[in-house]
Every structure is written in structure tokens, then in C-alpha cells.
Coordinates of C-alpha atoms and ligand atoms in Angstrom, one line a residue:
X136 CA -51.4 27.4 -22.8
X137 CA -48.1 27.0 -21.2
X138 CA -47.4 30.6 -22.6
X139 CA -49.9 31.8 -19.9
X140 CA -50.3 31.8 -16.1
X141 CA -51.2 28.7 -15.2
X142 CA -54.5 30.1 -13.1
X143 CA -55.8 31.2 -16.4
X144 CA -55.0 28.2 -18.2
X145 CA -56.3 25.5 -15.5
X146 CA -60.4 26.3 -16.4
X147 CA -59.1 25.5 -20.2
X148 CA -57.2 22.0 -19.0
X149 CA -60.1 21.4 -16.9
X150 CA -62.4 21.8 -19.6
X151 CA -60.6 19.5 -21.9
X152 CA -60.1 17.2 -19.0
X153 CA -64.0 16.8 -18.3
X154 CA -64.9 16.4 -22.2
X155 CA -62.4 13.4 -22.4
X156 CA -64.5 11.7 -19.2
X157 CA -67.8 12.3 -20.6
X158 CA -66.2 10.9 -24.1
X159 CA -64.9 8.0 -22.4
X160 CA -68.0 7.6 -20.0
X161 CA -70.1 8.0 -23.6
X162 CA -68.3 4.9 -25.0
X163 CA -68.6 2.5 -21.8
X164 CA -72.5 3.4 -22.0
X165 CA -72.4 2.3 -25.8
X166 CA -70.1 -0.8 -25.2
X167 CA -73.0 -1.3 -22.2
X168 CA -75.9 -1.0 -24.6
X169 CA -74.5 -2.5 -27.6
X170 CA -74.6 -6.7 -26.9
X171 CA -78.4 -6.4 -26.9
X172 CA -78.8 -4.4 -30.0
X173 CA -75.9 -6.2 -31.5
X174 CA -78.0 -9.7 -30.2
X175 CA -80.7 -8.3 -32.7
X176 CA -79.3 -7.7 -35.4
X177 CA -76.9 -10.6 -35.4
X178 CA -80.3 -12.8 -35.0
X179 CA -82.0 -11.2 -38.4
X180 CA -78.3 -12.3 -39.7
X181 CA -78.1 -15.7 -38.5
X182 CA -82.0 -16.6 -39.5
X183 CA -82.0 -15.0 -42.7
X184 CA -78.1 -16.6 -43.7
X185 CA -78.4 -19.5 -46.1
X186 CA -75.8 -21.5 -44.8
X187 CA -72.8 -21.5 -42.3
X188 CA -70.3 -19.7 -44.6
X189 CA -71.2 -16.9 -42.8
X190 CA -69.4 -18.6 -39.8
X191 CA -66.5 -19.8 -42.2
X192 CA -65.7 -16.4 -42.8
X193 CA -66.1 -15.0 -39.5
X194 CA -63.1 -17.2 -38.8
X195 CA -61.0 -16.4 -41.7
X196 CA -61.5 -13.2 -41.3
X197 CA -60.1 -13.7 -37.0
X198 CA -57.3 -16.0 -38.6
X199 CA -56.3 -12.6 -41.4
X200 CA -56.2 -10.0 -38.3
X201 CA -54.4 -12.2 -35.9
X202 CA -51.7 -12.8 -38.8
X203 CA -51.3 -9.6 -39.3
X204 CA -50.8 -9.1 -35.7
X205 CA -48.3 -11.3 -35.3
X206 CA -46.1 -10.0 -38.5
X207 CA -46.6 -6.7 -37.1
X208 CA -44.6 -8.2 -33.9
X209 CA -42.3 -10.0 -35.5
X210 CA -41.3 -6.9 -37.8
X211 CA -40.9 -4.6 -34.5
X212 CA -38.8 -7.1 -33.3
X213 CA -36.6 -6.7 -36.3
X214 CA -37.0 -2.7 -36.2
X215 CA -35.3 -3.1 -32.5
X216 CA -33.0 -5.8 -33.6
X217 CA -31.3 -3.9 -36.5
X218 CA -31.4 0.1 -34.9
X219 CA -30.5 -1.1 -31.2
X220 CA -28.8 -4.1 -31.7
X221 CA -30.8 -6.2 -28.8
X222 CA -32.3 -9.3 -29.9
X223 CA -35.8 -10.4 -30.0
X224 CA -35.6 -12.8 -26.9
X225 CA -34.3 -9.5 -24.4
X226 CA -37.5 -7.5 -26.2
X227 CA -40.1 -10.0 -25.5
X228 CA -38.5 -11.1 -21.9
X229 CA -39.0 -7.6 -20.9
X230 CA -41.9 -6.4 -22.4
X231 CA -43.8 -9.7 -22.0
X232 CA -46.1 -8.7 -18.6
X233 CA -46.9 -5.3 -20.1
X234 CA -47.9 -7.4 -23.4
X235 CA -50.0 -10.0 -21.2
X236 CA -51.6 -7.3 -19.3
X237 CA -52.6 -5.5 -22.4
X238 CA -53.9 -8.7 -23.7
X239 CA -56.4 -9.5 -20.2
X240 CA -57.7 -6.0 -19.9
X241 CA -57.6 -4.6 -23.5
X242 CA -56.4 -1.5 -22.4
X243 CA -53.2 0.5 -23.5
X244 CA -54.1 3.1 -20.8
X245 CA -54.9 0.5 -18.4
X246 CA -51.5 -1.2 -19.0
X247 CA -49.8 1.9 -19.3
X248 CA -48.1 2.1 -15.6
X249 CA -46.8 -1.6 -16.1
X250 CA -45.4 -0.6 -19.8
X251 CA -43.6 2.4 -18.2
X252 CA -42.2 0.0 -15.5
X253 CA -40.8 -2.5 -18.4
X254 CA -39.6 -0.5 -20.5
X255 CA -37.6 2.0 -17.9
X256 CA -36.4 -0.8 -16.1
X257 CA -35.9 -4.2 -18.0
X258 CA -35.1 -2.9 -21.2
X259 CA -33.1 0.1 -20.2
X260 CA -34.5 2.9 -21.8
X261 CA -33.9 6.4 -19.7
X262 CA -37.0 7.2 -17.9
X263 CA -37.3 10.8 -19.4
X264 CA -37.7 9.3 -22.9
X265 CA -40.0 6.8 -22.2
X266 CA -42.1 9.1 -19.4
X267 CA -42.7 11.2 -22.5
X268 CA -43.1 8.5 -25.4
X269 CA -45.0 6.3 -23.8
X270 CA -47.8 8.0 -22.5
X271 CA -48.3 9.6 -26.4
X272 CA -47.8 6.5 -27.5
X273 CA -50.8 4.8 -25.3
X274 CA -53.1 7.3 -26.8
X275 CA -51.8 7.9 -30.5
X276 CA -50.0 5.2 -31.8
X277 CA -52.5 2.2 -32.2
X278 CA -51.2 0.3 -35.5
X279 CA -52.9 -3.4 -34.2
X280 CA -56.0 -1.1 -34.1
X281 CA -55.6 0.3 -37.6
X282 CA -54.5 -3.2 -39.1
X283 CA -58.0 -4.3 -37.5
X284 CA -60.1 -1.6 -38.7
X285 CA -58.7 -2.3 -42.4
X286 CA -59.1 -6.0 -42.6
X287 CA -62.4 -5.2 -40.7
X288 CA -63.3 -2.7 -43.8
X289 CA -62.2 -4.7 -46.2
X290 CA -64.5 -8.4 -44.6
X291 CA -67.5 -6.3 -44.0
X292 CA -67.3 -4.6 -47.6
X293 CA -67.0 -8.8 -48.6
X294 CA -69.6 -9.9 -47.0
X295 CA -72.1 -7.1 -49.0
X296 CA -70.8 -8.4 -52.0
X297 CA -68.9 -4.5 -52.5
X298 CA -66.3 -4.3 -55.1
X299 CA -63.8 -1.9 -53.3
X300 CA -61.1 0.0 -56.2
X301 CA -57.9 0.5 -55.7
X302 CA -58.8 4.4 -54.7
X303 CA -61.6 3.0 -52.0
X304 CA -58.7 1.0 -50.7
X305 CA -56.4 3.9 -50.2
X306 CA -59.1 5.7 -48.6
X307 CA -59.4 2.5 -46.0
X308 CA -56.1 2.2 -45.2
X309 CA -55.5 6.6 -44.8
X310 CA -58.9 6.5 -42.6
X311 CA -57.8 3.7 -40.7
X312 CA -54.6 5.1 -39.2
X313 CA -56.6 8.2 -38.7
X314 CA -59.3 6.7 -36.8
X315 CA -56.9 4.7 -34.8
X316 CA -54.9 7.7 -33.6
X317 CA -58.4 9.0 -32.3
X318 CA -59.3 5.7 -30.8
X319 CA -59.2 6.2 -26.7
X320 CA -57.0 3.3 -25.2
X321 CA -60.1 1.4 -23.6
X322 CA -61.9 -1.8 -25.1
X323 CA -63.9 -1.9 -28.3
X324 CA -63.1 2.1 -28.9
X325 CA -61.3 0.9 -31.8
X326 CA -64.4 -0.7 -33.2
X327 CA -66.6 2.4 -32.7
X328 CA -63.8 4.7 -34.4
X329 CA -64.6 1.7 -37.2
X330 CA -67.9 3.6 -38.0
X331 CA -65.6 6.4 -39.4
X332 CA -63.7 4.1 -41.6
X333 CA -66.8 2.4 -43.1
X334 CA -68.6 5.8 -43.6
X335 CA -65.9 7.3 -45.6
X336 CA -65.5 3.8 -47.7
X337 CA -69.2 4.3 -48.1
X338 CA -69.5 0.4 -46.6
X339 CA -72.6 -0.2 -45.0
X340 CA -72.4 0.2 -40.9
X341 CA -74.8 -2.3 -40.3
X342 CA -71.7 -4.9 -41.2
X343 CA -70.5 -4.0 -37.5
X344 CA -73.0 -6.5 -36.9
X345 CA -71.2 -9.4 -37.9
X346 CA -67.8 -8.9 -35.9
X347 CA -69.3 -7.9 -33.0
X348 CA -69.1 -11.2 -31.6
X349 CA -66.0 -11.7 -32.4
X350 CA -64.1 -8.7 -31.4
X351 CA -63.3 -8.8 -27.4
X352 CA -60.5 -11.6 -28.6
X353 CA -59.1 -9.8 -31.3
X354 CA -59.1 -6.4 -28.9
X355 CA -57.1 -8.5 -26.4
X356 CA -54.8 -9.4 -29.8
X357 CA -54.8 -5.7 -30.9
X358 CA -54.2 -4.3 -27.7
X359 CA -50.6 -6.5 -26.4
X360 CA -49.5 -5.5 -30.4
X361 CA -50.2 -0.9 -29.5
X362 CA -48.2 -2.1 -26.3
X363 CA -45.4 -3.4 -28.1
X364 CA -45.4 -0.6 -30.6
X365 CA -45.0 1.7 -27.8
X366 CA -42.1 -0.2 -26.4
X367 CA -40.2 -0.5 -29.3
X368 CA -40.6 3.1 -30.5
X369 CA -39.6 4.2 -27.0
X370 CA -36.3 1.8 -27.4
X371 CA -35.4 3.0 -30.8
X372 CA -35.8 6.6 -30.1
X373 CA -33.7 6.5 -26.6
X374 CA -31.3 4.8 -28.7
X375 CA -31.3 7.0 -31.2
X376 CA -30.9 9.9 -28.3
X377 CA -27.5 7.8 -27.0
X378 CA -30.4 7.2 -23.6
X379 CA -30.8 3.3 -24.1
X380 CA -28.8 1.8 -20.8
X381 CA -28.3 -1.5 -19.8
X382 CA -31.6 -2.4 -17.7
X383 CA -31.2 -1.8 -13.7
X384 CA -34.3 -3.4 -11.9
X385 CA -35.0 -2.1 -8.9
X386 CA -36.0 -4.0 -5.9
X387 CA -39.6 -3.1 -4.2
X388 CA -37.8 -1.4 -1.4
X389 CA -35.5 0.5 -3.2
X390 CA -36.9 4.0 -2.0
X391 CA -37.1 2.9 1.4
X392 CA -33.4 2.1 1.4
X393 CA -32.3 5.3 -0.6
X394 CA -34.3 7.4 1.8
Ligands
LIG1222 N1 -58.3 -1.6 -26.8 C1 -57.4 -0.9 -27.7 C2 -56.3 -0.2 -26.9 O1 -56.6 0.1 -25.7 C3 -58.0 0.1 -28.6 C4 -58.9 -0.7 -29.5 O2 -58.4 -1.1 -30.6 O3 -60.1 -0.9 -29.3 O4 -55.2 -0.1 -27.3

């Protein structure tokens, strides 16, 4: 496209443009829709369940993602600690608000002007590396959504009584990062990119069911880890460009002054 005048190209960008809206429009009328059809078929659940292990495993199955969560943080951490030589405590300080942000609204894309802020100005990355790696990195690079969709497969498979094989299991974990690098950085699209996941590991859909409830929380959890993914691959590649600077805040009225 950039190979062509940009007048013939706009209807094209335009296009594409419009079909991401109705996409993302599609998926807030879903989320809209879903509590009361998800109310029903979580009541047929809860009647017909024998007992409360159901419940029991609903929160084992909370405790596995969030663990995974965290020693996905704890290993980017490292990543930046061993390839730029800054230490945990300057990561976190500085990418902290983008990471609380993420975790109220539950969206990369929604957090994505604070991330850009942090990262360019706390933790000194050169604003043309991360005004390039960030933005892909909102939309693409989701591993808190693919750990989720995994351990997700893997419960709901569980709670069916399915044996998976080792081959199902490879399947998960290729369809998972898939289906998280198609997941739109909103809330709950990485549960609905789940359907994919569960189709291919020929798992039941209906399981969705039973972590509907639970899964605003653990989006809050997913969403603060894809913003600290972002963050440190933006570090580690500016470093890796010889662009990681010391951090330079600047002061609300910086322009004002310069101008
Ligand atoms: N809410 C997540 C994000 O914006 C995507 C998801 O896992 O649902 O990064």
C-alpha cells in the first residue's frame, strides 16, 4: 500500500479501518449479551452439580492462572535484568501506573498512551523504538492472554472428565499463542478467541460456562502482565539498538517552555 499513491490507498485503509470497528463493536455487543446467557447456563450448572467441588476448582483453577502470571513477571523482570542490566525495582517503579491502569480497565489499547509515556520517559527507552514497538506490541503480543487461554483449555477439558495427549496439548498451547495474537486489546476478547482454542482441542464450548464468572479478575491479571510484556520487549530491543537512555521526565509544561 505504501507502494501506491496514498489517494488510492486511503479507500483500502479505510476499509480495513471500518471492519476493525464493526469487529470491535461485534465483541462489546457479545460481552453485552453474554452475562444473561452465561446466568443460564451457569444455573443448569450449579443445580445439576453434586456438590461444591465445582467451586473448589473454580478457585484452583484462579490460583494456577494468577501463578502463572506472576512467574511470567518475575521472568521478564529477569529478561530486562540480565540483557539491560537495570534491576527489577527501576522496571516495576516505572512501569507500575501503566501496569495498574491495565489492571482497572483491562485494556492494552486503553492503557496504551500511559505505557508509551512510561516507557519513553521513566525507563529511558528512545521514543522511536518504543512509538513503533509498543503499539504492535498492544495488539500482538498477549502472552498473560495465551497462558490464560491454556490453563483455561486445559480446566475446562478437566472438568468434562477429557483425557487430553500429549499431541492435544501441543495443539493447546500452538492455538493459544495464535488466538492471543488475534485477540483485540479490549476486555474478555481473549475469552472469546478461547472458542478457537477449545474448537481445535475438540473440548466442549459449553465449558466457557464455568469461567465466565470468574474471568473480569483474571482479565485485570492478564491484562497489567501483556503491558509489561510490551515494556520489557520495548527495553530490550532499544537496548539491543544502543537507544536505551537514562530516563528524562518531562514536566507538564515542558512544550510550553520549549515553545
Ligand atoms: N484484555 C486483554 C488485553 O487488552 C485481552 C484479553 O486477554 O482479554 O490485553
Amino acid at each position: 500500500m505504501i507502494l501506491i499513491p496514498e489517494k488510492k490507498s486511503k479507500p483500502v485503509k479505510k476499509f480495513f479501518d471500518g471492519f476493525n470497528e464493526v469487529i470491535l463493536k461485534m465483541i462489546d455487543l457479545i460481552m453485552l449479551a453474554a452475562p444473561y446467557g452465561v446466568f443460564a447456563l451457569l444455573a443448569a450448572l450449579v443445580v445439576e452439580s453434586p456438590s461444591v467441588d465445582l467451586f473448589k476448582a473454580l478457585i484452583w483453577y484462579a490460583f494456577t492462572v494468577i501463578l502463572g502470571l506472576l512467574i511470567m513477571i518475575a521472568f521478564y523482570n529477569l529478561l530486562v535484568w540480565v540483557i539491560t542490566k537495570k534491576n527489577p525495582s527501576f522496571f516495576l517503579k516505572g512501569i507500575s501506573p501503566a501496569q495498574l491502569l491495565a489492571f482497572s480497565t483491562s485494556s492494552s489499547a486503553a492503557t496504551l498512551p500511559v505505557t508509551m509515556e512510561r516507557v519513553t520517559e521513566h525507563l529511558g527507552v528512545d521514543e522511536e523504538v518504543s512509538s513503533f514497538v509498543l503499539p504492535i506490541g498492544a495488539t500482538i503480543n498477549m502472552d498473560g492472554t495465551s497462558l490464560y487461554q491454556a490453563v483455561a483449555a486445559v480446566f475446562i477439558a478437566q472438568a468434562f472428565g477429557m483425557d487430553l495427549s500429549l499431541g492435544v496439548q501441543l495443539g493447546i498451547i500452538v492455538t493459544a499463542t495464535l488466538a492471543s495474537i488475534g485477540s483485540a486489546a479490549v476486555p474478555g476478547a481473549g475469552m472469546v478467541m478461547l472458542v478457537i482454542v477449545l474448537a481445535q482441542a475438540g473440548i466442549p464450548e459449553a465449558g466457557l460456562a464455568l469461567i465466565f464468572a470468574i474471568d473480569r479478575p483474571l482479565d485485570m491479571c492478564r491484562t497489567a502482565v501483556n503491558v509489561t510484556g510490551d515494556a520489557s520487549v520495548s527495553m530490550i530491543v532499544a537496548k539491543s539498538l544502543g537507544r536505551l537512555h537514562d530516563p528524562k521526565v518531562k514536566d507538564w509544561d515542558d512544550n510550553y517552555k520549549s515553545n
